[in-house]
Amino acid sequence: MENIYEELFEKAKKASENAYCPYSKFPVGASILYESNNIYTGCNVENVSFGLTLCAERNAMAAAVSAGEKTGIKAIAIYSPKQKECMPCGACRQWLNEFASNEELKIILEGENGLTILTLKEIFPHGFKFN
Ligand code: THU
């Protein structure tokens, strides 16, 4: 197991502690590694108008763009204390597709025994893109 994935996973875990999720009580943390080797984190932020909730993954990507990063995502770790292998939702997969360095982007999750590592290609084939 590459050490950087462990580090990324620990950062996602830490980020989940900041989740604002009084309605679902389902905290999520995400941490994202870019080609620059910078790492950005995010947590879910809910709202009493439930549909306005922001996912951890998209908050992390928005933080990266706000810091000047844009494209070049190499890996993302996602963690919830409530669920092993907490997968990104469909909307977050489309966002990852937008900013991925390529479709080998690694998705790092908490498995039953250590980390589960998938690729964006596996979980989001044939994503929408302009030519
Ligand atoms: N959630 C995320 O943060 N990321 C996902 O990919 C799936 C769902 C959050 C949204 C909501 O606050 C809670 O998990 C339950 O749906």
Short mmCIF file of C-alpha atoms and ligand atoms in Angstrom, two decimals:
data_model
loop_
_atom_site.label_atom_id
_atom_site.label_comp_id
_atom_site.label_asym_id
_atom_site.label_seq_id
_atom_site.Cartn_x
_atom_site.Cartn_y
_atom_site.Cartn_z
CA MET A 1 0.00 0.00 0.00
CA GLU A 2 1.39 3.35 -0.98
CA ASN A 3 1.94 5.55 2.06
CA ILE A 4 0.36 8.57 0.41
CA TYR A 5 -2.98 6.74 0.23
CA GLU A 6 -2.82 6.07 3.99
CA GLU A 7 -2.08 9.75 4.57
CA LEU A 8 -4.95 10.77 2.30
CA PHE A 9 -7.30 8.40 4.12
CA GLU A 10 -6.30 9.82 7.53
CA LYS A 11 -6.97 13.35 6.24
CA ALA A 12 -10.44 12.32 5.02
CA LYS A 13 -11.14 10.85 8.44
CA LYS A 14 -10.06 14.08 10.13
CA ALA A 15 -12.17 16.17 7.72
CA SER A 16 -15.28 14.10 8.58
CA GLU A 17 -15.02 15.44 12.14
CA ASN A 18 -16.03 18.88 10.82
CA ALA A 19 -19.15 17.63 9.01
CA TYR A 20 -22.34 19.63 9.57
CA CYS A 21 -24.97 16.90 9.32
CA PRO A 22 -27.70 17.43 11.96
CA TYR A 23 -30.38 15.96 9.65
CA SER A 24 -28.81 12.77 8.27
CA LYS A 25 -26.32 12.32 11.11
CA PHE A 26 -24.10 10.81 8.41
CA PRO A 27 -20.72 12.59 8.49
CA VAL A 28 -18.50 12.38 5.40
CA GLY A 29 -14.93 13.58 4.89
CA ALA A 30 -12.97 13.76 1.63
CA SER A 31 -9.36 14.52 0.86
CA ILE A 32 -7.98 15.04 -2.61
CA LEU A 33 -4.44 14.77 -3.97
CA TYR A 34 -3.53 16.88 -7.01
CA GLU A 35 -0.63 16.59 -9.47
CA SER A 36 0.90 19.57 -7.65
CA ASN A 37 1.05 17.23 -4.60
CA ASN A 38 -1.22 19.65 -2.75
CA ILE A 39 -4.04 18.07 -0.74
CA TYR A 40 -7.46 19.65 -0.17
CA THR A 41 -10.13 18.43 2.21
CA GLY A 42 -13.89 18.88 2.60
CA CYS A 43 -16.83 17.65 4.64
CA ASN A 44 -20.57 17.53 3.99
CA VAL A 45 -22.58 20.62 4.89
CA GLU A 46 -26.33 20.13 5.24
CA ASN A 47 -29.21 22.59 5.25
CA VAL A 48 -32.72 22.50 6.71
CA SER A 49 -33.85 22.73 3.07
CA PHE A 50 -32.39 19.25 2.51
CA GLY A 51 -31.79 19.53 -1.24
CA LEU A 52 -29.29 22.34 -0.63
CA THR A 53 -26.85 19.95 1.07
CA LEU A 54 -23.28 20.02 -0.22
CA CYS A 55 -21.27 16.77 -0.38
CA ALA A 56 -17.81 16.41 1.15
CA GLU A 57 -16.18 15.57 -2.19
CA ARG A 58 -17.52 18.60 -4.04
CA ASN A 59 -16.63 20.87 -1.12
CA ALA A 60 -13.05 19.59 -1.32
CA MET A 61 -12.92 20.22 -5.10
CA ALA A 62 -14.42 23.70 -4.65
CA ALA A 63 -11.76 24.45 -2.02
CA ALA A 64 -9.06 23.35 -4.49
CA VAL A 65 -10.43 25.53 -7.31
CA SER A 66 -10.74 28.45 -4.90
CA ALA A 67 -7.06 28.01 -4.04
CA GLY A 68 -6.13 28.10 -7.76
CA GLU A 69 -5.77 24.34 -8.38
CA LYS A 70 -8.42 23.45 -11.02
CA THR A 71 -7.65 20.15 -12.84
CA GLY A 72 -5.17 17.38 -12.05
CA ILE A 73 -6.77 15.16 -9.41
CA LYS A 74 -4.69 12.01 -8.89
CA ALA A 75 -6.57 10.45 -5.95
CA ILE A 76 -9.45 11.04 -3.56
CA ALA A 77 -10.06 9.40 -0.18
CA ILE A 78 -13.62 9.33 1.17
CA TYR A 79 -14.58 8.37 4.71
CA SER A 80 -17.72 8.08 6.82
CA PRO A 81 -17.73 6.66 10.35
CA LYS A 82 -21.20 5.32 9.49
CA GLN A 83 -20.31 3.20 6.46
CA LYS A 84 -17.39 1.21 5.08
CA GLU A 85 -16.61 1.79 1.38
CA CYS A 86 -18.52 5.08 1.41
CA MET A 87 -18.78 5.66 -2.37
CA PRO A 88 -19.08 9.08 -4.04
CA CYS A 89 -22.61 9.93 -5.23
CA GLY A 90 -23.37 10.32 -8.94
CA ALA A 91 -23.05 14.11 -8.91
CA CYS A 92 -19.63 13.90 -7.23
CA ARG A 93 -18.48 11.34 -9.84
CA GLN A 94 -19.34 13.81 -12.59
CA TRP A 95 -17.36 16.50 -10.73
CA LEU A 96 -14.39 14.15 -10.36
CA ASN A 97 -14.64 13.49 -14.10
CA GLU A 98 -14.34 17.25 -14.69
CA PHE A 99 -11.14 17.70 -12.67
CA ALA A 100 -9.47 14.27 -12.99
CA SER A 101 -5.91 14.11 -14.21
CA ASN A 102 -7.02 10.99 -16.13
CA GLU A 103 -9.47 8.10 -15.70
CA GLU A 104 -6.98 6.16 -13.59
CA LEU A 105 -7.81 8.60 -10.75
CA LYS A 106 -7.77 6.47 -7.59
CA ILE A 107 -10.76 6.28 -5.25
CA ILE A 108 -9.53 5.33 -1.76
CA LEU A 109 -12.12 3.89 0.63
CA GLU A 110 -12.17 2.10 3.95
CA GLY A 111 -12.40 -1.64 3.19
CA GLU A 112 -13.10 -4.55 5.51
CA ASN A 113 -9.36 -5.24 5.71
CA GLY A 114 -7.36 -2.10 4.97
CA LEU A 115 -8.04 0.26 2.09
CA THR A 116 -10.16 -0.47 -0.98
CA ILE A 117 -8.75 1.19 -4.10
CA LEU A 118 -10.87 1.69 -7.21
CA THR A 119 -10.44 3.89 -10.29
CA LEU A 120 -12.75 6.56 -11.69
CA LYS A 121 -12.94 4.50 -14.88
CA GLU A 122 -14.44 1.62 -12.89
CA ILE A 123 -17.08 3.63 -11.06
CA PHE A 124 -17.89 6.23 -13.76
CA PRO A 125 -17.46 4.83 -17.27
CA HIS A 126 -18.56 6.89 -20.29
CA GLY A 127 -18.77 10.19 -18.36
CA PHE A 128 -20.06 13.29 -20.14
CA LYS A 129 -17.41 15.60 -21.63
CA PHE A 130 -17.25 18.19 -24.42
CA ASN A 131 -15.07 17.12 -27.36
N1 THU B 1 -22.84 12.72 1.14
C1 THU B 1 -21.58 13.15 0.82
O1 THU B 1 -21.02 14.03 1.49
N2 THU B 1 -20.97 12.60 -0.25
C2 THU B 1 -21.52 11.64 -1.06
O2 THU B 1 -20.94 11.27 -2.07
C3 THU B 1 -22.80 11.02 -0.68
C4 THU B 1 -23.55 11.71 0.40
C5 THU B 1 -23.52 13.33 2.30
C6 THU B 1 -24.70 14.18 1.94
C7 THU B 1 -25.53 14.12 3.21
O3 THU B 1 -25.10 15.14 4.08
C8 THU B 1 -25.18 12.78 3.83
O4 THU B 1 -24.02 12.31 3.16
C9 THU B 1 -26.28 11.74 3.70
O5 THU B 1 -26.71 11.64 2.39
#
